[in-house]
């Protein structure tokens, strides 16, 4: 019997032209919520080390989740809505939308898997009509965001761990699926190595070299 097809999409710099975490910090700076002098340089440094594949996973995750600390979920709602409308939707290329739609029309099970936290990215997944989102989770206490992560971080090897946990939560296993994964980043190499069909999208230099050496498909969705 043929296995069901599961398609995994990275989000930032794959389906999105830009990085949600970086854009979120820039957005909060423009809103006067984060101090430009303090955060701009740190945001740029974190982004550069992520792209190089050298940033520590917990350092990366907690830096960006920390920007949410101290406000309630309800307090963040209008800002999240504005962020989606002004910063995210304009950066989703039509080619990316069409790619997602092709897999949906083919009947694939589809999930977005992203290192960016769920609080920022769940609206993006909803906008793309993707039901399943595997993302870094945040701690919320009495409706207020603590600024800390929760559980296994969904980055590098953590994406593979979270994939297996997500499948198990639906009563399925890796062997039930033929899995395709799309990503731009060398940070996602563990995930790409764990699937049947890795497809590289708008790759960083290291991932482009890996794709070339392995003869993998490379797409440009921009």
Coordinates of N, CA and C in Angstrom, one line a residue:
X1 N 0.8 -1.2 0.0 CA 0.0 0.0 0.0 C 0.9 1.3 0.0
X2 N 0.6 2.2 -0.9 CA 1.4 3.5 -0.8 C 1.1 4.2 0.5
X3 N 2.2 4.8 0.9 CA 2.1 5.6 2.2 C 1.5 7.0 1.9
X4 N 0.8 7.5 2.9 CA 0.2 8.9 2.8 C 1.4 9.9 2.7
X5 N 1.2 10.9 1.9 CA 2.2 11.9 1.8 C 2.0 13.0 2.8
X6 N 3.1 13.3 3.5 CA 3.2 14.4 4.5 C 4.2 15.4 4.0
X7 N 3.8 16.7 3.9 CA 4.7 17.7 3.4 C 4.9 18.7 4.6
X8 N 6.2 19.0 4.8 CA 6.6 19.9 5.9 C 7.2 21.2 5.3
X9 N 6.7 22.3 5.7 CA 7.3 23.6 5.2 C 7.9 24.3 6.4
X10 N 9.2 24.6 6.2 CA 9.8 25.7 7.1 C 9.1 27.0 6.7
X11 N 9.1 27.9 7.6 CA 8.4 29.2 7.4 C 9.3 30.3 6.9
X12 N 10.2 30.7 7.8 CA 11.0 31.9 7.6 C 12.0 31.7 6.5
X13 N 12.0 32.6 5.5 CA 12.9 32.6 4.3 C 12.6 31.4 3.5
X14 N 11.5 30.7 3.7 CA 11.1 29.6 2.8 C 9.8 30.0 2.2
X15 N 8.7 30.0 3.0 CA 7.4 30.5 2.5 C 7.3 32.0 2.7
X16 N 8.2 32.5 3.5 CA 8.2 34.0 3.8 C 9.5 34.6 3.4
X17 N 9.4 35.7 2.8 CA 10.6 36.5 2.4 C 11.0 37.3 3.6
X18 N 11.8 36.8 4.5 CA 12.2 37.4 5.7 C 12.1 36.4 6.9
X19 N 12.4 36.9 8.0 CA 12.4 36.0 9.2 C 11.4 36.6 10.2
X20 N 10.5 35.8 10.7 CA 9.4 36.3 11.5 C 9.9 36.9 12.8
X21 N 10.9 36.3 13.4 CA 11.5 36.8 14.7 C 12.1 38.2 14.5
X22 N 12.9 38.3 13.4 CA 13.6 39.5 13.2 C 12.6 40.6 12.9
X23 N 11.6 40.3 12.0 CA 10.6 41.2 11.7 C 9.8 41.7 12.9
X24 N 9.5 40.7 13.8 CA 8.8 41.0 15.0 C 9.6 42.0 15.9
X25 N 10.9 41.8 16.1 CA 11.6 42.8 16.8 C 11.6 44.2 16.2
X26 N 11.8 44.2 14.9 CA 11.8 45.5 14.1 C 10.5 46.2 14.3
X27 N 9.4 45.4 14.2 CA 8.0 45.9 14.4 C 7.8 46.5 15.8
X28 N 8.3 45.8 16.8 CA 8.2 46.3 18.2 C 9.0 47.5 18.4
X29 N 10.1 47.6 17.8 CA 11.0 48.8 17.9 C 10.2 50.0 17.3
X30 N 9.6 49.8 16.1 CA 8.9 50.9 15.4 C 7.7 51.3 16.3
X31 N 7.1 50.3 17.0 CA 6.0 50.6 17.9 C 6.4 51.3 19.2
X32 N 7.7 51.4 19.4 CA 8.2 52.0 20.7 C 8.1 51.1 21.9
X33 N 7.9 49.8 21.6 CA 7.8 48.8 22.7 C 9.2 48.3 23.1
X34 N 10.1 48.1 22.1 CA 11.4 47.8 22.4 C 12.3 49.0 22.1
X35 N 13.4 49.1 22.9 CA 14.3 50.2 22.8 C 15.3 50.0 21.6
X36 N 15.3 50.9 20.6 CA 16.1 50.7 19.4 C 17.6 50.5 19.8
X37 N 18.1 51.4 20.6 CA 19.5 51.3 21.0 C 19.9 50.0 21.6
X38 N 19.0 49.4 22.3 CA 19.3 48.1 23.0 C 19.1 46.9 22.1
X39 N 18.0 46.9 21.3 CA 17.6 45.7 20.6 C 18.1 45.6 19.2
X40 N 18.3 46.7 18.5 CA 18.6 46.6 17.0 C 19.9 45.8 16.8
X41 N 20.9 46.1 17.5 CA 22.2 45.4 17.3 C 22.1 44.0 17.7
X42 N 21.4 43.7 18.8 CA 21.3 42.3 19.3 C 20.4 41.5 18.3
X43 N 19.4 42.1 17.8 CA 18.6 41.4 16.8 C 19.4 41.1 15.6
X44 N 20.1 42.0 15.0 CA 21.0 41.7 13.9 C 22.0 40.7 14.1
X45 N 22.6 40.7 15.3 CA 23.6 39.7 15.7 C 23.0 38.3 15.8
X46 N 21.8 38.2 16.4 CA 21.2 36.9 16.5 C 20.8 36.4 15.1
X47 N 20.3 37.2 14.3 CA 20.0 36.8 12.9 C 21.2 36.3 12.1
X48 N 22.3 37.0 12.3 CA 23.5 36.7 11.5 C 24.1 35.3 12.0
X49 N 24.0 35.1 13.3 CA 24.5 33.8 13.9 C 23.6 32.7 13.6
X50 N 22.3 33.0 13.5 CA 21.4 31.9 13.1 C 21.7 31.5 11.6
X51 N 21.8 32.5 10.7 CA 22.1 32.2 9.3 C 23.4 31.4 9.2
X52 N 24.3 31.7 10.0 CA 25.6 30.9 10.0 C 25.5 29.6 10.6
X53 N 24.5 29.3 11.3 CA 24.3 28.0 12.0 C 25.1 27.9 13.3
X54 N 25.5 29.1 13.9 CA 26.4 29.0 15.0 C 25.7 29.4 16.3
X55 N 24.5 30.0 16.3 CA 23.8 30.5 17.5 C 23.3 29.3 18.3
X56 N 23.4 29.4 19.6 CA 22.9 28.3 20.5 C 21.4 28.3 20.4
X57 N 20.8 27.1 20.4 CA 19.4 27.0 20.2 C 18.6 27.7 21.3
X58 N 18.9 27.5 22.6 CA 18.2 28.1 23.7 C 18.4 29.6 23.7
X59 N 19.6 30.0 23.4 CA 19.9 31.5 23.4 C 19.0 32.1 22.3
X60 N 18.9 31.5 21.2 CA 18.1 32.1 20.1 C 16.7 32.2 20.4
X61 N 16.1 31.0 20.9 CA 14.7 30.9 21.2 C 14.3 31.9 22.3
X62 N 15.1 31.9 23.4 CA 14.7 32.7 24.5 C 14.9 34.2 24.3
X63 N 15.8 34.6 23.4 CA 15.9 36.0 23.1 C 14.6 36.5 22.5
X64 N 14.1 35.8 21.5 CA 12.9 36.3 20.9 C 11.6 36.1 21.7
X65 N 11.5 35.0 22.4 CA 10.4 34.8 23.3 C 10.4 35.9 24.4
X66 N 11.5 36.3 24.8 CA 11.7 37.3 25.8 C 11.0 38.6 25.5
X67 N 10.9 38.9 24.2 CA 10.2 40.2 23.8 C 8.8 40.2 24.1
X68 N 8.2 39.0 24.4 CA 6.7 38.9 24.7 C 6.4 39.1 26.2
X69 N 7.4 39.1 27.0 CA 7.2 39.0 28.5 C 6.4 40.1 29.0
X70 N 5.6 39.8 30.0 CA 4.9 40.8 30.8 C 3.6 41.3 30.3
X71 N 3.2 40.9 29.1 CA 1.9 41.3 28.6 C 0.9 40.1 28.5
X72 N -0.3 40.3 28.6 CA -1.3 39.2 28.5 C -1.5 38.9 27.0
X73 N -2.1 37.7 26.8 CA -2.4 37.3 25.4 C -3.4 38.3 24.8
X74 N -4.3 38.8 25.6 CA -5.3 39.8 25.1 C -4.6 41.1 24.7
X75 N -3.6 41.5 25.5 CA -2.9 42.7 25.3 C -2.2 42.7 23.9
X76 N -1.6 41.5 23.6 CA -0.9 41.3 22.4 C -1.7 41.2 21.2
X77 N -3.0 40.9 21.3 CA -3.8 40.6 20.1 C -3.8 41.6 19.1
X78 N -4.1 42.9 19.4 CA -4.1 43.9 18.3 C -2.7 44.1 17.6
X79 N -1.6 43.9 18.4 CA -0.3 44.0 17.8 C 0.0 42.8 16.9
X80 N -0.4 41.7 17.3 CA -0.2 40.5 16.5 C -1.0 40.6 15.2
X81 N -2.2 41.1 15.3 CA -3.0 41.3 14.1 C -2.4 42.3 13.1
X82 N -1.9 43.4 13.7 CA -1.2 44.4 12.8 C 0.1 43.9 12.2
X83 N 0.8 43.1 13.0 CA 2.1 42.5 12.5 C 1.8 41.6 11.4
X84 N 0.8 40.8 11.5 CA 0.5 39.9 10.4 C 0.1 40.7 9.1
X85 N -0.7 41.7 9.3 CA -1.2 42.4 8.1 C -0.1 43.3 7.5
X86 N 0.7 43.9 8.3 CA 1.6 44.9 7.7 C 3.0 44.3 7.4
X87 N 3.4 43.3 8.1 CA 4.8 42.8 8.0 C 4.9 41.4 7.4
X88 N 3.9 40.6 7.6 CA 4.0 39.2 7.2 C 3.3 38.9 5.8
X89 N 2.0 39.2 5.7 CA 1.3 39.0 4.5 C 1.9 39.5 3.3
X90 N 2.4 40.8 3.3 CA 3.1 41.3 2.1 C 4.4 40.6 1.7
X91 N 4.9 39.8 2.6 CA 6.2 39.1 2.4 C 6.0 37.6 2.0
X92 N 4.7 37.2 1.8 CA 4.5 35.8 1.3 C 4.4 35.9 -0.2
X93 N 5.4 35.4 -0.9 CA 5.3 35.4 -2.4 C 4.2 34.6 -2.9
X94 N 3.7 35.0 -4.1 CA 2.6 34.2 -4.7 C 3.1 32.8 -5.0
X95 N 4.3 32.6 -5.4 CA 4.9 31.3 -5.7 C 4.8 30.4 -4.5
X96 N 5.0 30.9 -3.3 CA 4.9 30.2 -2.1 C 3.5 29.7 -1.8
X97 N 2.6 30.7 -2.0 CA 1.1 30.4 -1.8 C 0.7 29.2 -2.8
X98 N 1.2 29.3 -4.0 CA 0.8 28.3 -5.0 C 1.4 26.9 -4.7
X99 N 2.6 26.9 -4.1 CA 3.2 25.7 -3.8 C 2.4 25.0 -2.7
X100 N 2.1 25.8 -1.6 CA 1.3 25.2 -0.6 C 0.0 24.7 -1.1
X101 N -0.7 25.4 -2.0 CA -2.0 25.1 -2.5 C -1.9 23.8 -3.3
X102 N -0.8 23.6 -4.1 CA -0.6 22.4 -4.9 C -0.6 21.2 -4.0
X103 N 0.1 21.3 -2.9 CA 0.2 20.1 -2.0 C -1.1 19.9 -1.3
X104 N -1.9 20.9 -1.0 CA -3.2 20.8 -0.4 C -4.1 20.1 -1.4
X105 N -4.1 20.6 -2.6 CA -5.0 20.0 -3.7 C -4.7 18.6 -4.0
X106 N -3.4 18.2 -3.7 CA -3.0 16.8 -4.0 C -3.4 15.9 -2.8
X107 N -3.9 16.5 -1.8 CA -4.4 15.7 -0.6 C -3.3 15.4 0.4
X108 N -2.2 16.0 0.3 CA -1.1 15.8 1.3 C -1.6 16.3 2.7
X109 N -1.1 15.6 3.7 CA -1.1 16.1 5.1 C 0.0 17.2 5.2
X110 N -0.3 18.4 5.6 CA 0.6 19.5 5.6 C 0.8 20.1 6.9
X111 N 2.1 20.4 7.3 CA 2.4 21.1 8.5 C 3.5 22.1 8.2
X112 N 3.4 23.2 8.9 CA 4.5 24.2 9.0 C 5.3 23.9 10.2
X113 N 6.6 23.8 10.1 CA 7.5 23.5 11.2 C 8.5 24.6 11.3
X114 N 8.5 25.4 12.4 CA 9.3 26.6 12.5 C 10.0 26.7 13.9
X115 N 11.2 27.3 13.9 CA 11.9 27.6 15.1 C 11.3 28.8 15.8
X116 N 10.6 29.6 15.0 CA 9.9 30.8 15.6 C 8.8 30.3 16.5
X117 N 8.5 31.1 17.5 CA 7.5 30.6 18.5 C 6.1 30.6 17.9
X118 N 5.2 29.8 18.5 CA 3.9 29.6 18.1 C 3.1 30.9 18.2
X119 N 3.3 31.7 19.2 CA 2.5 32.9 19.4 C 2.6 33.8 18.3
X120 N 3.8 33.9 17.6 CA 4.0 34.8 16.5 C 3.5 34.2 15.2
X121 N 3.7 32.9 15.1 CA 3.5 32.2 13.8 C 2.1 31.6 13.5
X122 N 1.3 31.4 14.6 CA 0.1 30.7 14.4 C -0.9 31.5 13.5
X123 N -0.8 32.8 13.5 CA -1.7 33.6 12.6 C -1.2 33.4 11.2
X124 N 0.1 33.3 11.0 CA 0.6 33.0 9.6 C 0.1 31.7 9.1
X125 N 0.2 30.7 9.9 CA -0.3 29.3 9.4 C -1.8 29.4 9.1
X126 N -2.5 30.1 9.9 CA -4.0 30.2 9.7 C -4.3 31.0 8.4
X127 N -3.5 32.0 8.2 CA -3.6 32.8 6.9 C -3.4 32.0 5.7
X128 N -2.4 31.0 5.8 CA -2.1 30.2 4.7 C -3.0 28.9 4.6
X129 N -4.0 28.9 5.5 CA -4.9 27.7 5.6 C -4.2 26.4 5.8
X130 N -3.2 26.5 6.7 CA -2.4 25.3 7.1 C -2.9 25.0 8.5
X131 N -3.5 23.8 8.7 CA -4.1 23.5 10.0 C -3.0 23.2 11.0
X132 N -1.9 22.5 10.6 CA -1.0 22.0 11.6 C 0.3 22.8 11.6
X133 N 0.6 23.2 12.8 CA 1.8 24.0 13.1 C 2.7 23.4 14.2
X134 N 3.9 23.1 13.9 CA 4.9 22.6 14.9 C 5.8 23.8 15.1
X135 N 5.8 24.3 16.3 CA 6.6 25.5 16.6 C 7.1 25.5 18.0
X136 N 8.1 26.3 18.3 CA 8.6 26.5 19.7 C 7.4 27.1 20.5
X137 N 7.1 26.4 21.6 CA 6.0 26.9 22.5 C 6.5 27.8 23.6
X138 N 5.6 28.7 24.0 CA 5.9 29.6 25.1 C 5.1 29.4 26.3
X139 N 5.7 29.8 27.4 CA 5.0 29.6 28.7 C 4.0 30.8 28.9
X140 N 2.8 30.5 29.3 CA 1.8 31.5 29.6 C 1.2 31.1 31.0
X141 N 1.3 32.1 31.9 CA 0.8 31.9 33.2 C -0.3 32.8 33.5
X142 N -1.5 32.3 33.9 CA -2.6 33.1 34.2 C -2.9 34.1 33.0
X143 N -2.7 33.7 31.8 CA -3.0 34.5 30.7 C -1.9 35.5 30.3
X144 N -0.8 35.5 31.0 CA 0.3 36.4 30.8 C 1.5 35.7 30.3
X145 N 2.1 36.2 29.3 CA 3.3 35.6 28.7 C 4.5 35.8 29.6
X146 N 5.2 34.7 30.0 CA 6.3 34.8 31.0 C 7.6 35.3 30.3
X147 N 7.7 35.0 29.0 CA 9.0 35.3 28.3 C 9.9 34.1 28.3
X148 N 9.4 33.0 28.7 CA 10.2 31.8 28.7 C 9.6 30.8 27.7
X149 N 10.4 29.9 27.2 CA 10.0 28.8 26.3 C 9.4 27.7 27.2
X150 N 8.8 26.7 26.5 CA 8.2 25.6 27.2 C 8.4 24.3 26.3
X151 N 8.9 23.3 26.9 CA 9.1 22.1 26.2 C 10.2 22.1 25.3
X152 N 10.3 21.1 24.4 CA 11.3 20.9 23.4 C 11.3 22.0 22.4
X153 N 12.4 22.7 22.2 CA 12.6 23.7 21.3 C 12.5 23.2 19.8
X154 N 11.8 23.8 19.0 CA 11.6 23.3 17.6 C 12.7 23.9 16.7
X155 N 13.9 23.4 16.9 CA 15.0 24.0 16.1 C 16.1 22.9 16.0
X156 N 16.8 22.9 14.8 CA 17.8 21.9 14.5 C 17.3 20.5 14.8
X157 N 18.0 19.7 15.6 CA 17.6 18.3 15.9 C 16.2 18.3 16.6
X158 N 15.9 19.4 17.3 CA 14.6 19.5 17.9 C 13.4 19.4 17.0
X159 N 13.6 19.8 15.7 CA 12.5 19.7 14.7 C 12.2 18.2 14.5
X160 N 13.2 17.4 14.5 CA 13.0 15.9 14.3 C 12.3 15.3 15.5
X161 N 12.7 15.7 16.7 CA 12.1 15.2 17.9 C 10.6 15.7 18.0
X162 N 10.4 16.9 17.6 CA 9.0 17.4 17.7 C 8.1 16.8 16.6
X163 N 8.7 16.5 15.4 CA 8.0 15.8 14.4 C 7.5 14.5 14.9
X164 N 8.4 13.7 15.5 CA 8.0 12.4 16.0 C 6.9 12.5 17.0
X165 N 7.1 13.5 17.9 CA 6.1 13.7 19.0 C 4.7 14.1 18.4
X166 N 4.8 15.0 17.4 CA 3.5 15.4 16.8 C 2.8 14.2 16.1
X167 N 3.6 13.4 15.4 CA 3.0 12.2 14.7 C 2.4 11.3 15.8
X168 N 3.1 11.1 16.9 CA 2.6 10.2 17.9 C 1.3 10.7 18.6
X169 N 1.2 12.1 18.7 CA 0.0 12.7 19.2 C -1.2 12.4 18.4
X170 N -1.0 12.1 17.1 CA -2.1 11.8 16.2 C -2.2 10.3 15.9
X171 N -1.5 9.5 16.7 CA -1.5 8.0 16.6 C -0.8 7.5 15.4
X172 N 0.2 8.2 14.9 CA 0.9 7.8 13.7 C 2.4 7.8 14.0
X173 N 3.1 7.2 13.0 CA 4.6 7.1 13.2 C 5.2 7.5 11.9
X174 N 6.5 7.7 11.9 CA 7.3 8.1 10.7 C 7.1 7.2 9.6
X175 N 7.0 5.9 9.8 CA 6.9 4.9 8.8 C 5.5 4.9 8.0
X176 N 4.6 5.7 8.6 CA 3.3 5.7 7.9 C 3.3 6.7 6.7
X177 N 4.3 7.5 6.6 CA 4.3 8.6 5.6 C 5.5 8.6 4.7
X178 N 5.2 9.1 3.5 CA 6.3 9.5 2.6 C 6.4 11.0 2.8
X179 N 7.6 11.5 3.3 CA 7.7 12.9 3.8 C 8.5 13.7 2.9
X180 N 8.0 14.8 2.5 CA 8.7 15.9 1.8 C 8.9 17.1 2.7
X181 N 10.1 17.7 2.7 CA 10.3 18.9 3.5 C 11.0 19.9 2.7
X182 N 10.5 21.2 2.9 CA 11.1 22.3 2.2 C 11.7 23.2 3.3
X183 N 13.0 23.7 3.0 CA 13.6 24.6 3.9 C 14.7 25.4 3.2
X184 N 15.1 26.5 3.8 CA 16.1 27.4 3.2 C 17.4 27.3 4.0
X185 N 17.4 26.7 5.2 CA 18.5 27.0 6.2 C 19.3 25.7 6.6
X186 N 20.6 25.9 6.8 CA 21.4 24.9 7.2 C 21.0 24.4 8.6
X187 N 20.3 25.2 9.4 CA 19.8 24.8 10.7 C 18.8 23.7 10.5
X188 N 18.2 23.5 9.4 CA 17.2 22.5 9.2 C 17.8 21.2 8.5
X189 N 19.1 21.1 8.5 CA 19.7 19.9 7.9 C 19.3 18.6 8.6
X190 N 19.2 18.6 9.9 CA 18.7 17.4 10.6 C 17.3 17.0 10.1
X191 N 16.5 17.9 9.9 CA 15.1 17.6 9.4 C 15.2 17.1 7.9
X192 N 16.0 17.8 7.1 CA 16.1 17.4 5.7 C 16.7 16.0 5.6
X193 N 17.6 15.6 6.4 CA 18.2 14.3 6.4 C 17.2 13.2 6.9
X194 N 16.2 13.6 7.6 CA 15.2 12.7 8.2 C 14.0 12.4 7.3
X195 N 13.9 13.0 6.2 CA 12.7 12.9 5.3 C 13.1 12.1 4.0
X196 N 12.1 11.8 3.3 CA 12.3 11.0 2.0 C 12.7 11.9 0.9
X197 N 12.1 13.2 0.9 CA 12.4 14.1 -0.2 C 12.7 15.5 0.3
X198 N 14.0 15.8 0.5 CA 14.3 17.2 0.9 C 14.4 18.1 -0.3
X199 N 13.7 19.2 -0.2 CA 13.7 20.2 -1.2 C 14.2 21.6 -0.6
X200 N 15.2 22.1 -1.3 CA 15.9 23.3 -0.8 C 15.2 24.6 -1.4
X201 N 14.9 25.6 -0.6 CA 14.2 26.8 -1.1 C 15.0 28.0 -0.7
X202 N 15.4 28.8 -1.7 CA 16.1 30.1 -1.5 C 17.2 29.8 -0.4
X203 N 18.1 28.9 -0.7 CA 19.0 28.4 0.4 C 20.1 29.4 0.8
X204 N 20.5 29.3 2.1 CA 21.7 30.0 2.5 C 22.9 29.3 1.9
X205 N 24.1 29.9 2.0 CA 25.3 29.3 1.3 C 25.6 27.9 1.7
X206 N 25.5 27.6 2.9 CA 25.9 26.2 3.4 C 24.9 25.2 2.9
X207 N 23.6 25.5 2.9 CA 22.6 24.6 2.5 C 22.7 24.4 0.9
X208 N 23.0 25.5 0.2 CA 23.1 25.4 -1.2 C 24.2 24.5 -1.6
X209 N 25.3 24.5 -0.9 CA 26.5 23.6 -1.1 C 26.1 22.2 -0.9
X210 N 25.3 22.0 0.2 CA 24.9 20.6 0.5 C 23.9 20.1 -0.6
X211 N 23.0 20.9 -1.0 CA 22.1 20.5 -2.1 C 22.8 20.2 -3.4
X212 N 23.8 21.0 -3.7 CA 24.5 20.8 -4.9 C 25.3 19.5 -4.9
X213 N 25.9 19.2 -3.7 CA 26.7 18.0 -3.6 C 25.8 16.8 -3.6
X214 N 24.6 16.9 -3.1 CA 23.7 15.7 -3.1 C 22.7 15.6 -4.2
X215 N 22.8 16.6 -5.1 CA 21.9 16.6 -6.3 C 20.4 16.8 -5.9
X216 N 20.2 17.6 -4.8 CA 18.8 17.8 -4.4 C 18.2 19.0 -5.1
X217 N 16.9 19.0 -5.2 CA 16.1 20.0 -5.9 C 16.3 21.4 -5.2
X218 N 16.5 22.4 -5.9 CA 16.6 23.8 -5.3 C 15.5 24.6 -6.0
X219 N 14.7 25.3 -5.2 CA 13.6 26.2 -5.7 C 13.9 27.6 -5.4
X220 N 13.4 28.5 -6.2 CA 13.4 29.9 -5.9 C 12.0 30.4 -5.9
X221 N 11.4 30.7 -4.7 CA 10.0 31.1 -4.6 C 9.9 32.7 -4.5
X222 N 11.0 33.4 -4.7 CA 10.9 34.8 -4.5 C 10.5 35.5 -5.9

